[in-house]
Amino acid sequence: MLTFNPALALIAKPAAAALPPLREDLKLFAVGTNRDGSPAWVIQDPISNAFYRIGWLEFELLARWDLANPEAILASTHAETLLDPSRDELAHLHAFLLQHQLLEQRDPAYKQALITRLREQRTNRVKWLIHNYLFFRLPLLYPAQTLQRLLPWLSWIFSRTTVLIVLLLGVIGLALTARQWDVFTSSFVDTLSPSGIFGYLIALAITKSLHELGHALTATLYGLRVAHMGIAFVVMWPMLYTDTGEAWRLAQSRQRLAIASAGILTELAIAAFATLAWNLTDDGDLKQALFFLATTSWVLSLALNASPFMRFDGYFILSDWLDLPNLHERAFALARVALRNTLFDFGDPDPEYFAPSRRRALIVFAWLTWLYRLIVFIGIAVAVYLLFFKLLGLILFAIELLWFILFPIWRELTVWHQRRAEIRLSRRVFWLVLIAGLMLLAVWPWQTVVHGPGYAHPEQMHAIYSPLPAQLLAAPPELGAVTAGQSLFVLEAPHRSQLIALN
Ligand SMILES: [Zn+2]
């Protein structure tokens, strides 16, 4: 879903004399209020099944769109509501509607341009692929009807009893695994082989398919239509997806949360079953398969999907729960301004207002996300390089390093460079640089040679033990050749000589 943000809308041209009417097939839904208490609405485009979130101002402007005359719309909004919209705000909204093709286009020249563009898109697949290579979706299934038919048969999944049973089985499975933890970890080491990787890939496909089915079934349960499911490519990386865009129609955030978390919950259920079954089966192929399924689903659900740092389910759950759409972008923007203000005293205003505690939390979240991504992207590239194909590792490394790390840093440095005249090195920065410098000095590896005592011994040794408690009187002075019959060690046993003297 897209949120209307005036700062992001492109201004195509100043609002024309007569505004083109809105498309008649668009649908408008009132959704839960924004965090600041203001009402929010969602526009649904049934053709592309895209959703756009708008606020009060945009809603009032759209409600008067039929007036067609920009001046009349502004005047009417001002007269009938507490709002006083500017020409600019109307122009931004107009540009936004144009950009997303939400306006009726009667102008034949515009229609022709649109058709030509669509044709170009179709003929020039390669160009389209390069432009869209960062994110594109390939619909494979149109499952709405199948899901409707499946739902009555599978509604027991959503019962409280099912949840309790799965929870219980999971706890038992984990407890049993803890008792033979060494077997579990050694099984993991055994799977680090080409055939093991194949096993993980199959387990991944199964887990992810069921994950998407979880989203789709839950959405169907709440009366939504799942328009399509398929494969989405994110930076050429294939991922399954379910179109649950209609979830924005649901006014109850609890239902939206249920749909968003259904995938992770499905994975956790698979993990619970597979872990228990792994404990109960004898060694063999089945046990091995269950092991793949258990490890993959645990790692996927807990480490990857629940993480709010990447754009997986955990992120969308968090951003819906906090009622902050586009959470990453907004947190990043806030953190960038805070960084510039701290370093250079720019005194820039925050991009948007948050309560102080929430503002701090968002900045910390942004930094944690950057750190997490830095570690994960480098980790993936290094792992691919070390474990699989060197060349692929290098290519991945180059793409990830460039796109996710160097480009953002470069963009930020460009801003610093452009605004270098404004930079005032405050006392705070002086201390910051000094402390950072001292810390760097402290951890800098000045010495690359380490001295320490060592002990060398021959490859083959034979330990000799005295048959009685004894004192060592003589030993060979140095290592070297010895002759036959030469006495090497002289031992005295005082206890024994005393005994002999007594006798
Ligand atoms: Zn998911």
Coordinates of C-alpha atoms in Angstrom, one line a residue, residues 1-15 19-20 22-23 26-28 41-45 48 50-55 57-59 61-62 65 87-105 110 117 326:
M1 CA 0.0 0.0 0.0
L2 CA 1.1 3.5 -0.7
T3 CA 0.5 6.4 1.6
F4 CA -0.1 9.8 0.0
N5 CA 2.8 12.0 0.9
P6 CA 2.9 15.5 -0.6
A7 CA 6.7 15.5 -0.4
L8 CA 7.0 12.5 -2.6
A9 CA 4.4 13.4 -5.2
L10 CA 5.8 14.7 -8.5
I11 CA 4.3 17.9 -9.7
A12 CA 3.5 17.4 -13.3
K13 CA 2.1 20.8 -14.0
P14 CA 0.1 23.4 -12.1
A15 CA -3.5 22.4 -11.6
L19 CA -9.5 18.9 -13.5
P20 CA -10.3 15.6 -15.2
L22 CA -11.9 10.6 -11.0
R23 CA -12.2 7.1 -12.4
L26 CA -12.3 3.5 -7.8
K27 CA -13.5 2.5 -4.3
L28 CA -13.0 4.5 -1.1
W41 CA -9.2 6.6 4.1
V42 CA -8.0 4.1 1.5
I43 CA -8.5 4.4 -2.2
Q44 CA -8.7 1.0 -4.0
D45 CA -7.9 0.7 -7.6
S48 CA -4.3 -2.9 -10.5
A50 CA -3.4 -1.2 -5.5
F51 CA -4.3 0.7 -2.4
Y52 CA -3.5 4.3 -1.5
R53 CA -3.9 5.7 2.0
I54 CA -5.0 9.3 2.2
G55 CA -5.7 11.7 5.0
L57 CA -7.3 17.0 3.6
E58 CA -7.1 14.7 0.5
F59 CA -10.4 13.2 1.4
L61 CA -10.6 17.7 -1.7
L62 CA -11.6 14.4 -3.5
W65 CA -13.4 16.8 -7.1
R87 CA -3.1 25.6 -4.5
D88 CA 0.1 23.7 -4.0
E89 CA -1.6 21.0 -1.9
L90 CA -4.2 20.6 -4.6
A91 CA -1.5 20.4 -7.3
H92 CA 0.3 17.7 -5.3
L93 CA -2.8 15.7 -5.1
H94 CA -3.6 16.1 -8.8
A95 CA 0.0 15.0 -9.6
F96 CA -0.4 12.0 -7.3
L97 CA -3.7 10.9 -9.0
L98 CA -2.2 11.4 -12.4
Q99 CA 0.9 9.4 -11.6
H100 CA -1.1 6.5 -10.4
Q101 CA -3.6 6.7 -13.2
L102 CA -6.6 7.3 -11.0
L103 CA -8.1 10.0 -13.2
E104 CA -10.4 9.4 -16.2
Q105 CA -8.5 10.3 -19.3
Y110 CA -3.0 11.3 -23.3
R117 CA 3.9 3.3 -23.4
N326 CA 6.4 3.2 5.5

